[in-house]
Short mmCIF file of C-alpha atoms in Angstrom, two decimals:
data_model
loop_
_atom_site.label_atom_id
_atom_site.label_comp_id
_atom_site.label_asym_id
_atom_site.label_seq_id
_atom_site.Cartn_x
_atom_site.Cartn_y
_atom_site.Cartn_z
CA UNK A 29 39.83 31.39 71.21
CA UNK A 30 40.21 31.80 67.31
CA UNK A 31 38.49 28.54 65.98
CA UNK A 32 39.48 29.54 62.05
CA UNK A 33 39.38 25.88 61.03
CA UNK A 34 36.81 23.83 58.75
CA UNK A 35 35.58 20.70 60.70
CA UNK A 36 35.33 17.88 58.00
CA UNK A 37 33.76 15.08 59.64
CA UNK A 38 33.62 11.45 58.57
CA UNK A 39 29.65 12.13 57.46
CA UNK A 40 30.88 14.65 55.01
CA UNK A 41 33.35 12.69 53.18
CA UNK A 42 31.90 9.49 53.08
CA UNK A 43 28.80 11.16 51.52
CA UNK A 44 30.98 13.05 48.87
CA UNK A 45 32.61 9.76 47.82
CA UNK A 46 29.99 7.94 47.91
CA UNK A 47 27.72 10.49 45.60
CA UNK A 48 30.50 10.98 43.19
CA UNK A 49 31.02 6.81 42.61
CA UNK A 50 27.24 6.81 42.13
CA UNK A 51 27.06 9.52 39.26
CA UNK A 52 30.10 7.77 37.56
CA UNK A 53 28.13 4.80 37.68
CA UNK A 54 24.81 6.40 36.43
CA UNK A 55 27.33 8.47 33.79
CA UNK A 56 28.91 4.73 32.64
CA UNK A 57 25.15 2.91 32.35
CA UNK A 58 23.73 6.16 30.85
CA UNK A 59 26.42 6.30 28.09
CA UNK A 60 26.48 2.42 27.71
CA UNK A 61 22.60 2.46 27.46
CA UNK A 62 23.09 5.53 24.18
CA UNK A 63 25.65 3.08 22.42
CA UNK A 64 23.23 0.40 22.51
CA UNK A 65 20.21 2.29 21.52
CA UNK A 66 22.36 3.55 18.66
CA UNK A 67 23.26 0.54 17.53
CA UNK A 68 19.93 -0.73 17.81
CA UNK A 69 18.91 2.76 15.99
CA UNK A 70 21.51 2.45 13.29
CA UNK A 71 19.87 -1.10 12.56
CA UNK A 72 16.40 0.19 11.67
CA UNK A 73 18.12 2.90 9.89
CA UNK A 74 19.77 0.32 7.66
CA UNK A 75 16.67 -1.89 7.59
CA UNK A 76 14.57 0.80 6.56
CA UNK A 77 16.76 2.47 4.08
CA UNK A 78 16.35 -1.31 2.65
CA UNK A 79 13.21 -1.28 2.23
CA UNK A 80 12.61 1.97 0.51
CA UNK A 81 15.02 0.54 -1.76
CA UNK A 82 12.32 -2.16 -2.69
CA UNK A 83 9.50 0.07 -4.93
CA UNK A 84 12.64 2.14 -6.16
CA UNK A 85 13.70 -0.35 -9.11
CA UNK A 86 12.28 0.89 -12.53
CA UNK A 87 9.85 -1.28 -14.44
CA UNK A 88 9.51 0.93 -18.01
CA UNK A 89 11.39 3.65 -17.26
CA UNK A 90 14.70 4.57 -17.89
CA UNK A 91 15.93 5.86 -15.32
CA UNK A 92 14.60 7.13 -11.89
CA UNK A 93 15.44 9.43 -8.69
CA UNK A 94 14.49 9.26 -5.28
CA UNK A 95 15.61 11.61 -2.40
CA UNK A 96 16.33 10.39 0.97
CA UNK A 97 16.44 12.63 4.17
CA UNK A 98 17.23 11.33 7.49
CA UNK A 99 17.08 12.97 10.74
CA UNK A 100 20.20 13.68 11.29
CA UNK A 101 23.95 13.20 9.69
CA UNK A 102 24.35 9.60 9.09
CA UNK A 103 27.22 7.22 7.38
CA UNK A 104 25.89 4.53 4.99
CA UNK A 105 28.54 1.32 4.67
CA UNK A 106 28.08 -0.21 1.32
CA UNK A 107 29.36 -3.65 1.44
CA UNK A 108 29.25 -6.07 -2.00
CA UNK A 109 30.14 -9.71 -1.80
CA UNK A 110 30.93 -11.61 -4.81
CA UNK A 111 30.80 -15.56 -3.31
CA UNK A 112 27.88 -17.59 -4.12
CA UNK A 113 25.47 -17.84 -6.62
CA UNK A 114 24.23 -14.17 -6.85
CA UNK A 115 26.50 -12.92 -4.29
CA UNK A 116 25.09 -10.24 -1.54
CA UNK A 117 25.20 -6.63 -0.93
CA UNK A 118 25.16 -5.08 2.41
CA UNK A 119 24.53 -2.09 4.05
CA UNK A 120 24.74 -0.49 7.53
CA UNK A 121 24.31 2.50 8.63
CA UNK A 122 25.96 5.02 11.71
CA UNK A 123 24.34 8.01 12.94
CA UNK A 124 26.16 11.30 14.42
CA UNK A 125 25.49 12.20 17.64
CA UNK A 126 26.41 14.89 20.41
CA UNK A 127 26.63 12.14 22.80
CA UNK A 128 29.65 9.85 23.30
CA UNK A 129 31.49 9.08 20.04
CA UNK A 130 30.62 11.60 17.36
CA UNK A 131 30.54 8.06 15.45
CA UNK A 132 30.42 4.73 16.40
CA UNK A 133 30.49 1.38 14.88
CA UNK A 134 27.73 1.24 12.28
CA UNK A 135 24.54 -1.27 13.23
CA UNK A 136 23.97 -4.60 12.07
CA UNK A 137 24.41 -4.98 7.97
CA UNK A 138 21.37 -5.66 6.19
CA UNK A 139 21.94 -8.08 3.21
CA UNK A 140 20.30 -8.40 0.43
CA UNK A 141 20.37 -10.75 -3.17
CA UNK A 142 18.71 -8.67 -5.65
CA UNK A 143 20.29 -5.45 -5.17
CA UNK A 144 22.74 -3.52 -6.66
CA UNK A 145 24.41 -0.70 -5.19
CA UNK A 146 27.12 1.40 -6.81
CA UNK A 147 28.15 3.81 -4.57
CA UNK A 148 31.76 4.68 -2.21
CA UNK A 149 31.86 2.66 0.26
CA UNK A 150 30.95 5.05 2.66
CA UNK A 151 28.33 7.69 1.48
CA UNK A 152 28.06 10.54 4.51
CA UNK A 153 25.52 13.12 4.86
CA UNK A 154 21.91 14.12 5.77
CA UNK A 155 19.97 13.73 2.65
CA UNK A 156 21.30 10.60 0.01
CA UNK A 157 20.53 10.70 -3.76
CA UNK A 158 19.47 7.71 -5.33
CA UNK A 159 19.52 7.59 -8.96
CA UNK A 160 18.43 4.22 -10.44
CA UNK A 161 19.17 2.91 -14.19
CA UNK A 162 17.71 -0.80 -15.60
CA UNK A 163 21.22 -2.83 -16.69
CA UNK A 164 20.34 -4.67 -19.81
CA UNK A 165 22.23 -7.33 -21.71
CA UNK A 166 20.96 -8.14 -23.47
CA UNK A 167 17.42 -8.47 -21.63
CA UNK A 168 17.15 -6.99 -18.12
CA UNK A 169 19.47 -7.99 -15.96
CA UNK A 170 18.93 -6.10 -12.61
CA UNK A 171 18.64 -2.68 -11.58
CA UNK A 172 21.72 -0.39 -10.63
CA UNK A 173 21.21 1.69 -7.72
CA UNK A 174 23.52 4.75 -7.14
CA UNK A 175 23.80 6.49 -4.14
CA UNK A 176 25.68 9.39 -3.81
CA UNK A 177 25.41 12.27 -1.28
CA UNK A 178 28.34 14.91 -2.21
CA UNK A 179 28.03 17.26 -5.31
CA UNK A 180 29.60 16.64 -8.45
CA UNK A 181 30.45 18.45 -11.30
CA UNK A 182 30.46 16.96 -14.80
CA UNK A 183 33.00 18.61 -17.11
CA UNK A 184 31.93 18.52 -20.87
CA UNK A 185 30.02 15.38 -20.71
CA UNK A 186 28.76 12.91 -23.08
CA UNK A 187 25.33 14.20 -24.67
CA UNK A 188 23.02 11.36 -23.80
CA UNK A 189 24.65 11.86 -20.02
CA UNK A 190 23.94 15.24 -20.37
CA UNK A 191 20.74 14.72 -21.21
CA UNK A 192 19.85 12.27 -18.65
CA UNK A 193 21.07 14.53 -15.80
CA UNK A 194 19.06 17.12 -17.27
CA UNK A 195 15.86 15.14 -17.76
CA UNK A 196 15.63 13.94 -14.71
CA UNK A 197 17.16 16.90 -12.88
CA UNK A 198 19.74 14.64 -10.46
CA UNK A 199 20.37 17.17 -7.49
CA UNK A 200 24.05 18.05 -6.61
CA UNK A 201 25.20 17.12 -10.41
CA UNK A 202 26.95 20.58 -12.01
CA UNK A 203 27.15 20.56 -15.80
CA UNK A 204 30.33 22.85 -16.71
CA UNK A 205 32.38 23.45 -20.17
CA UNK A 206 35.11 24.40 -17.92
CA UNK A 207 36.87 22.49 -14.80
CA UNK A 208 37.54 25.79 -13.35
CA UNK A 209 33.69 27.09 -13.46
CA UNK A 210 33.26 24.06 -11.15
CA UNK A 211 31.56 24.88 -7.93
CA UNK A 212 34.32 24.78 -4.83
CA UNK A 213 34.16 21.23 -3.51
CA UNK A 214 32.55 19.12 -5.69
CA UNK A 215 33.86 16.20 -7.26
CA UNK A 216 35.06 17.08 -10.90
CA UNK A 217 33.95 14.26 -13.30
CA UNK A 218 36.21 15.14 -16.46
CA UNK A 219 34.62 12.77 -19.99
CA UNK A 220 37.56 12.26 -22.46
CA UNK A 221 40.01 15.15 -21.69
CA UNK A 222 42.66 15.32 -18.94
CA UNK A 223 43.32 17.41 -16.35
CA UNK A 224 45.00 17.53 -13.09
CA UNK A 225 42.03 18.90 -11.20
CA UNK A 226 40.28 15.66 -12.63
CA UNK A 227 39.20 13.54 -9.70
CA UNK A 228 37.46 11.00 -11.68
CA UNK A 229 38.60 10.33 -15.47
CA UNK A 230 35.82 9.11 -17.51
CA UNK A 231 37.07 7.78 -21.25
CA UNK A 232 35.04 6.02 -24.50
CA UNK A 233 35.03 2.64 -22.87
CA UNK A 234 36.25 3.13 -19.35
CA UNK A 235 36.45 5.25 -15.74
CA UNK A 236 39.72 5.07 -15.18
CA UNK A 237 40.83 1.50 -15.06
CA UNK A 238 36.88 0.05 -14.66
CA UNK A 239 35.83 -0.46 -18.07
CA UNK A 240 31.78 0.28 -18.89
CA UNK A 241 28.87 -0.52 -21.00
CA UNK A 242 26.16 1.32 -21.53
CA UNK A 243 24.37 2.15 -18.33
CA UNK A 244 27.33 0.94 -16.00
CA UNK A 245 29.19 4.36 -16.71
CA UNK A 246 26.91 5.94 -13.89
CA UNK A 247 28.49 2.87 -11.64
CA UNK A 248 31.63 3.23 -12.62
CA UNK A 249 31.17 6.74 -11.91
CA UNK A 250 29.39 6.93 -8.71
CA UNK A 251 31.44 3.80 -6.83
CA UNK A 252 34.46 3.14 -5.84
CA UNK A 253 36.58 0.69 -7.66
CA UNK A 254 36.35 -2.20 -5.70
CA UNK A 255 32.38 -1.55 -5.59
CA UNK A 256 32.31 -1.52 -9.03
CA UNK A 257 33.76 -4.68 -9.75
CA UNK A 258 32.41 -6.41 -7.28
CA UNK A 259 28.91 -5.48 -8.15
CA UNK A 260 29.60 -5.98 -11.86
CA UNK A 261 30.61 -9.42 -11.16
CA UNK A 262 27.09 -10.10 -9.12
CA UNK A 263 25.38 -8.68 -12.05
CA UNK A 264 26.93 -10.61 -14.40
CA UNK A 265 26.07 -13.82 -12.21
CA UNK A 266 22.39 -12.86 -12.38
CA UNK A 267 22.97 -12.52 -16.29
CA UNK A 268 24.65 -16.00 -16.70
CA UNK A 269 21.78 -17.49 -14.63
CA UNK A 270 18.61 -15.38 -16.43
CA UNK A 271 20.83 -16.52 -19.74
CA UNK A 272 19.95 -20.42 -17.93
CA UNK A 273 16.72 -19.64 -17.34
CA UNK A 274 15.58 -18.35 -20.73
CA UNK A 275 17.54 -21.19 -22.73
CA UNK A 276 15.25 -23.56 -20.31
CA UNK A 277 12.45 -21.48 -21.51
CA UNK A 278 13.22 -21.85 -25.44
CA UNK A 279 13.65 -25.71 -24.76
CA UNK A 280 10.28 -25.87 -23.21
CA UNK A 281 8.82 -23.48 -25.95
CA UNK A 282 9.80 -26.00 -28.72
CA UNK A 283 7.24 -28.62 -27.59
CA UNK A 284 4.70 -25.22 -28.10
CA UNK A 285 5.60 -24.62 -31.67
CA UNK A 286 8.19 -22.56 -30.58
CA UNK A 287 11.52 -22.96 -32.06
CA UNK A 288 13.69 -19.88 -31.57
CA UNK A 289 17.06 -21.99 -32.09
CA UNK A 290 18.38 -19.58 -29.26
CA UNK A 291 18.97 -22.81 -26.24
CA UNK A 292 22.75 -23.36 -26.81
CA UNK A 293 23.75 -19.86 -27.84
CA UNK A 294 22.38 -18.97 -24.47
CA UNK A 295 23.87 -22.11 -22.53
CA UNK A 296 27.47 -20.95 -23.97
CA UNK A 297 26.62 -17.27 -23.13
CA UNK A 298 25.74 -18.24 -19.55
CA UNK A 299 28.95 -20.79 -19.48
CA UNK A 300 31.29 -17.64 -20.63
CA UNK A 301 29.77 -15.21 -17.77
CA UNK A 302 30.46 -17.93 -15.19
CA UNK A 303 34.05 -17.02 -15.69
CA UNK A 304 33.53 -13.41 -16.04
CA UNK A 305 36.84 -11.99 -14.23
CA UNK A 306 36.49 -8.37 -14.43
CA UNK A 307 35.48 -5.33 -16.34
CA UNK A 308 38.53 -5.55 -18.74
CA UNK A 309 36.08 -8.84 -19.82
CA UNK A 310 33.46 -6.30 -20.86
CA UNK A 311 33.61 -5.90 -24.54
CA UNK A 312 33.79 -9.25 -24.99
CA UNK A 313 30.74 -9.99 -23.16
CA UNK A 314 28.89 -7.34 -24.94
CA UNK A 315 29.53 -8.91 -27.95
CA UNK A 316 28.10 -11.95 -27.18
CA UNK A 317 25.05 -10.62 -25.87
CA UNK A 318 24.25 -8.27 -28.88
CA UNK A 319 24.23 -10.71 -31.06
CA UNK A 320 21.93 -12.81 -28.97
CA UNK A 321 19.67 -9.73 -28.62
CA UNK A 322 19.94 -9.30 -32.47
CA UNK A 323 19.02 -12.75 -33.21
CA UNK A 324 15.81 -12.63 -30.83
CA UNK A 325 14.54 -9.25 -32.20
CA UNK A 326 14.94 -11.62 -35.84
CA UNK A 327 12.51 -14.27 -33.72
CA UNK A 328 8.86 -14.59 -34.34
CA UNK A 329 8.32 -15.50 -30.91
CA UNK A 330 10.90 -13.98 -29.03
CA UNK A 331 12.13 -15.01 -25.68
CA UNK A 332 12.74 -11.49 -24.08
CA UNK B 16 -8.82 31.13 71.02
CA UNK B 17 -9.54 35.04 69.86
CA UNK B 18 -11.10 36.29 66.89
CA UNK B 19 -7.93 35.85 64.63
CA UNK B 20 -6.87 32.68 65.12
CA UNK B 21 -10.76 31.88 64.16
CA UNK B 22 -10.28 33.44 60.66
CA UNK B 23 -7.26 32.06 60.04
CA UNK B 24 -8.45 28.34 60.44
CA UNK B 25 -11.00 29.52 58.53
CA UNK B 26 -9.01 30.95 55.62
CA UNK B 27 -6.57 27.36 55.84
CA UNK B 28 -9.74 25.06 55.22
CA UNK B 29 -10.84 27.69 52.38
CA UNK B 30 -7.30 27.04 50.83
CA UNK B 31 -7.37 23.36 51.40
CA UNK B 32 -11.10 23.06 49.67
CA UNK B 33 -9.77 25.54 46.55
CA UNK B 34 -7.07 22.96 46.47
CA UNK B 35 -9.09 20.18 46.01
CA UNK B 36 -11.19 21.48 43.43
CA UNK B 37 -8.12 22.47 41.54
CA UNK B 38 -6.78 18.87 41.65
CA UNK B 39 -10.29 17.18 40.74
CA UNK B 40 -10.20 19.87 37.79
CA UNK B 41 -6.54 18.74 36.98
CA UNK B 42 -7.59 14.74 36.83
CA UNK B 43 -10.63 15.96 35.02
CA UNK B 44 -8.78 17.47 32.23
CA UNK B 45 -6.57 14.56 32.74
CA UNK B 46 -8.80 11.94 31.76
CA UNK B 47 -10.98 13.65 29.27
CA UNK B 48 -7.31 14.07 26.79
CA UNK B 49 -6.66 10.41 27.49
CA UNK B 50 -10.11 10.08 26.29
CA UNK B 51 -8.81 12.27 23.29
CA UNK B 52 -5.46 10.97 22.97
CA UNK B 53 -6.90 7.42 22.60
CA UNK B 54 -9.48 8.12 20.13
CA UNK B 55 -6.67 10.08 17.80
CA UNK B 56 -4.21 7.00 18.36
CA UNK B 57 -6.95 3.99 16.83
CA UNK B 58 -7.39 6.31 14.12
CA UNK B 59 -4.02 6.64 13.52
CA UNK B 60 -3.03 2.78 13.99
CA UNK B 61 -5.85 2.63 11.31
CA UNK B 62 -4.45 4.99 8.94
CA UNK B 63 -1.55 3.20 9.33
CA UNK B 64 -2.49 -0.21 8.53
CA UNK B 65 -4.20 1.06 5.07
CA UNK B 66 -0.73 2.97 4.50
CA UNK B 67 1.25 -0.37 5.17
CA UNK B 68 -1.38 -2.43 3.05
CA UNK B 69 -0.61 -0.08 0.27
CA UNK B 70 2.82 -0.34 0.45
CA UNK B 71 3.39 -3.88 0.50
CA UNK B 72 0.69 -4.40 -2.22
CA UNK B 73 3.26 -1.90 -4.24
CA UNK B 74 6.11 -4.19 -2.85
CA UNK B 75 4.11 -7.29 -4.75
CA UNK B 76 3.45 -5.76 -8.02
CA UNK B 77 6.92 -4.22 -8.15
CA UNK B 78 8.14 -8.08 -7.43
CA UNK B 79 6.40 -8.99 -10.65
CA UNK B 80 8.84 -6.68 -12.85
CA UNK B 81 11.63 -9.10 -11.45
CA UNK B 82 13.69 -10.09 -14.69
CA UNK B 83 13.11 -14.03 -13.50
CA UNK B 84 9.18 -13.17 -13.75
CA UNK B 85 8.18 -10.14 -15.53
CA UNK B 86 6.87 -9.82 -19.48
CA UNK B 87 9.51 -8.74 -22.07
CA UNK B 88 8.20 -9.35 -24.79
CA UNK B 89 6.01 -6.63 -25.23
CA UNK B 90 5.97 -3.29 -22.90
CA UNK B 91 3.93 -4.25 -19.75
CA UNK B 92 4.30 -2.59 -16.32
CA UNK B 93 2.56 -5.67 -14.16
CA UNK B 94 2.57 -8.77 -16.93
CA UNK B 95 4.11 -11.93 -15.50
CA UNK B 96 5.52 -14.11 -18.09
CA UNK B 97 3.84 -17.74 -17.10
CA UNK B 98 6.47 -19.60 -19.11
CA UNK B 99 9.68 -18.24 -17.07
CA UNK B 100 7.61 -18.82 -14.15
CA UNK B 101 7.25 -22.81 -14.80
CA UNK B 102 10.84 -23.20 -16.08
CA UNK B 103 12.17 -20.96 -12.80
CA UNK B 104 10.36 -23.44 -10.40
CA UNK B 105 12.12 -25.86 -8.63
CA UNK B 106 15.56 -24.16 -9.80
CA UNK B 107 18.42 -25.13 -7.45
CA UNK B 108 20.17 -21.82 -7.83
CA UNK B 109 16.87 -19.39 -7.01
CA UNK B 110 16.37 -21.56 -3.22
CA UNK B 111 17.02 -18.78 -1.69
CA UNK B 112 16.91 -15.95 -3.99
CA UNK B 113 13.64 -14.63 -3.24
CA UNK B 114 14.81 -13.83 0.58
CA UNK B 115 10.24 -14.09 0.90
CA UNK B 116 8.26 -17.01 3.03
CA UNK B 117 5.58 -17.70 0.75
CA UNK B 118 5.53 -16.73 -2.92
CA UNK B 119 3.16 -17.76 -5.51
CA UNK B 120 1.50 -17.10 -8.91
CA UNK B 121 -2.25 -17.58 -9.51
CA UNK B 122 -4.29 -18.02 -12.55
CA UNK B 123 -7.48 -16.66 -11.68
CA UNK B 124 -9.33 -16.77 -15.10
CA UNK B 125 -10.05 -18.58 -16.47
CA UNK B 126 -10.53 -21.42 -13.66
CA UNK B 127 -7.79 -24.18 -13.66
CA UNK B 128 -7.00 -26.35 -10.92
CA UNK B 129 -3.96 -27.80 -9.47
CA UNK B 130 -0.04 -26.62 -9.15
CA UNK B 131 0.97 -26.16 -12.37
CA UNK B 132 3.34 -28.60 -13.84
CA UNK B 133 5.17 -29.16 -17.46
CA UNK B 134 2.15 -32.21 -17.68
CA UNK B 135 -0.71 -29.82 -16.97
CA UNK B 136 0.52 -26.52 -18.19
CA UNK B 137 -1.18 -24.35 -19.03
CA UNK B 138 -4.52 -25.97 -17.49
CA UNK B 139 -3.56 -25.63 -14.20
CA UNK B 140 -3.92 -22.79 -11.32
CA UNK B 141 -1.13 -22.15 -9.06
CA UNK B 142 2.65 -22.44 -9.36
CA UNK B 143 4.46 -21.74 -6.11
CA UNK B 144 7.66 -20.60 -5.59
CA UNK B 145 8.69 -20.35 -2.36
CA UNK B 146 5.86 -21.64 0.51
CA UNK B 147 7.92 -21.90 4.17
CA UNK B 148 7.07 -20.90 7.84
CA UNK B 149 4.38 -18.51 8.52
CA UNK B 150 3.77 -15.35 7.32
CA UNK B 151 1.07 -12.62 6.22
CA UNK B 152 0.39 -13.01 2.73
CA UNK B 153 -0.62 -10.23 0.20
CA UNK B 154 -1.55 -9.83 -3.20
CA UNK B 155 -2.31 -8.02 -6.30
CA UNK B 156 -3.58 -8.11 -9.69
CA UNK B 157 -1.16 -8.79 -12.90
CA UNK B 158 -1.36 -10.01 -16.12
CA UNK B 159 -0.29 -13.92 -16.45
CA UNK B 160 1.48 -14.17 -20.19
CA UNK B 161 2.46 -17.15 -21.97
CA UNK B 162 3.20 -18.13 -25.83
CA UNK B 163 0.28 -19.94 -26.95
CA UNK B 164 0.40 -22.49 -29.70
CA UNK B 165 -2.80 -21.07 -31.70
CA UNK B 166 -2.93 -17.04 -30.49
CA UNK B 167 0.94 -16.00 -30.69
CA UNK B 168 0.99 -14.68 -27.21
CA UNK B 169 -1.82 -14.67 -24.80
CA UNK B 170 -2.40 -12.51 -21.30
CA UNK B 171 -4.61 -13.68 -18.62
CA UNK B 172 -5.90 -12.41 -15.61
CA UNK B 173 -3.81 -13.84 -12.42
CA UNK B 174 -2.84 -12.38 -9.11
CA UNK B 175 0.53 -12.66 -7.57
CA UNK B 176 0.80 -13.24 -3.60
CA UNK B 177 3.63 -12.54 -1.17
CA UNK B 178 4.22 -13.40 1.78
CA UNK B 179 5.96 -11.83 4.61
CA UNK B 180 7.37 -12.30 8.01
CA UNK B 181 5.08 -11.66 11.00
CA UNK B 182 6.78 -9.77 13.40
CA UNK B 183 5.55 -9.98 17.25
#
């Protein structure tokens, strides 16, 4: 008798379905379990990327550069908030991985008050550059933090820029006399000429249509536009409220045989940053605050 | 039983004593890197502490070149300007600025006593910023820096202390 058939009893397939809905079910927990750790991962990521950010600001110095690595490709979400008194930044981070989503939703956002961080709103990569300039006016104010990860190449740039990049030797910044010496990929950074291989535009007084001072050029730079203004308005909250704080200081000074006449000069600046509405508002500010910085070098006590 | 079945029982309890001795050598080995392992990790956990009391000593001097408290008037790295300081206490707006549990300025010479107020100023020794919940407080040396009626400006020695957030 030819028996050429396969006997498939009721053991066998019971068994098979049984083994294959418990390794979708270790599969589903396993891959659940990874999103959580990664979010709980991309939180210390964020939290500690915060607090390296805390020795960073300068004290005497100019300008300063730090170098970040992290283990592996990760996505840092720059988020500025203008409300309140000093307004918040926040960041969170995401980390690539071979496992699941090649990215997922970034971990929790870390806030912080005193920080200022001009930078796109998503900076991607293994290492991050951090480049960090004092914003004065017309004392401190705060320190601007940049944080940029791609390279860049600066086409004839102003000379204290160029000297700046040079001095401190910012990594994955290209100085060129010609847009088409640029290296292949980087981000061409064109001062006061135009071209249509110019990503970013930089003029006297303005990136494009954020308008600078001083210092803020690397911000207006480095961020995106909505960054930019939303940081510049933080930072010139923190001015109109150090602007408070020193014209309480003069006050108090008087009674100390201090008279530096400075009080209401510095209760009107303060009153005129309140309403500060955007970098077009810039010049005007600047103004202001030069004259109050001329009028306290003048002082024989100063105030800053 | 014959002669070969004798040696093999023989050889199996040789095998089954060279195991054991291979498995007491195993736990031996075991327990003397534990031993190791242990040692290497409470001199680590040390190391560590004196690295994170570094760095939060560097967090508190680097809070002392905060605009609202540092020295302007003259180039100083760690000089605290003592008359911000008493103007900034108190200040609605700063409540929750320094995002810190416990922060507070010190006069440590020469002596004063008491939280320093616009009556006692500058005769006084402490003026506290920011003193809530419970935290691990640590400090650091600066330079306190006021305008003085007689000298023009005057430094002191002060320390500056900072709390933070236990965690665990």
């Amino acid at each position: 008798m030819n028996r050429g058939g396969f006997e498939f009893s009721f053991a066998w397939l019971f068994a098979i379905i049984v083994g294959v809905v418990i390794i979708f079910l270790a599969i589903y927990f396993t891959t659940s379990l990874i999103g959580n750790s990664r979010y709980e991962a991309d939180t210390k990521i964020a939290a500690q990327l915060e607090t390296i950010l805390n020795p960073v600001e300068t004290g005497l110095e100019e300008g300063k550069l730090i170098i970040i690595g992290f283990p592996s490709e990760t996505r840092i979400y720059n988020d500025c908030n203008e409300f309140g008194d000093f307004g918040d930044q926040a960041i969170s981070t995401s980390t690539k991985s071979g496992i699941g989503d090649k990215w997922q939703e970034p971990g929790a956002k870390i806030k912080s008050k005193s920080k200022y961080i001009f930078s796109e709103k998503v900076v991607q990569g293994q290492e991050a550059y951090v480049f960090v300039k004092p914003f004065e006016m017309p004392y401190k104010v705060a320190d601007m933090v940049m944080i940029y990860s791609q390279d860049y190449c600066f086409v004839k740039p102003f000379d204290d820029i160029k000297e700046e990049v040079e001095d401190l030797n910012l990594p994955g910044i290209n100085i060129s006399f010609n847009i088409d010496d640029c290296p292949e990929g980087s981000k061409k950074v064109c001062f006061v000429f135009d071209n249509d291989e110019c990503d970013v535009k930089v003029g006297q007084t303005n990136v494009q249509e954020a308008y600078y001072e001083d210092s803020l050029v690397y911000g207006a730079i480095f961020s995106s536009p909505d960054i930019y203004e939303c940081q510049l308005k933080r930072l010139m909250k923190r001015d109109a409220e150090l602007a408070l704080l020193y014209a309480s200081k003069a006050e108090f000074l008087v009674g100390k045989g201090c008279s530096t006449g400075l009080a209401g000069e510095l209760v009107n600046y303060a009153s005129s940053l309140e309403d500060f509405g955007g970098s077009r508002e810039l010049p005007s500010v600047k103004l202001k605050s030069d004259d109050i910085g001329r009028e306290n070098e003048l002082l024989k006590c100063k105030l800053f | 039983m014959n002669y070969s079945n004798v040696n093999y029982s023989r050889g199996q309890v040789k095998i089954q004593q060279m195991a054991f001795v291979l498995v007491a050598i195993m736990i031996f080995f075991a327990i003397v890197v534990l031993f190791y392992l242990s040692i290497r990790v409470n001199l680590l956990k040390g190391d560590v502490e004196i690295l994170r009391n570094e760095e939060a000593k560097e967090v508190v001097r680097k809070l002392a070149g905060r605009p609202e408290l540092s020295w302007t008037v003259t180039d100083c790295a760690s000089c605290i300007d003592l008359d911000k300081a008493l103007v900034l206490n108190h200040r609605e707006s700063y409540e929750d600025f320094w995002e810190v549990p416990f922060l507070q300025i010190e006069r440590v010479y020469p002596d004063g006593e008491g939280e320093c107020t616009k009556g006692n100023y500058p005769d006084c020794r402490t003026i506290t910023l920011v003193d809530e919940g419970i935290y691990i407080a640590h400090s650091a040396f600066v330079a306190l820096c006021r305008h003085d009626e007689l000298m023009g400006d005057k430094c002191e020695l002060g320390k500056i202390y900072l709390g933070f957030r236990s965690v665990g």
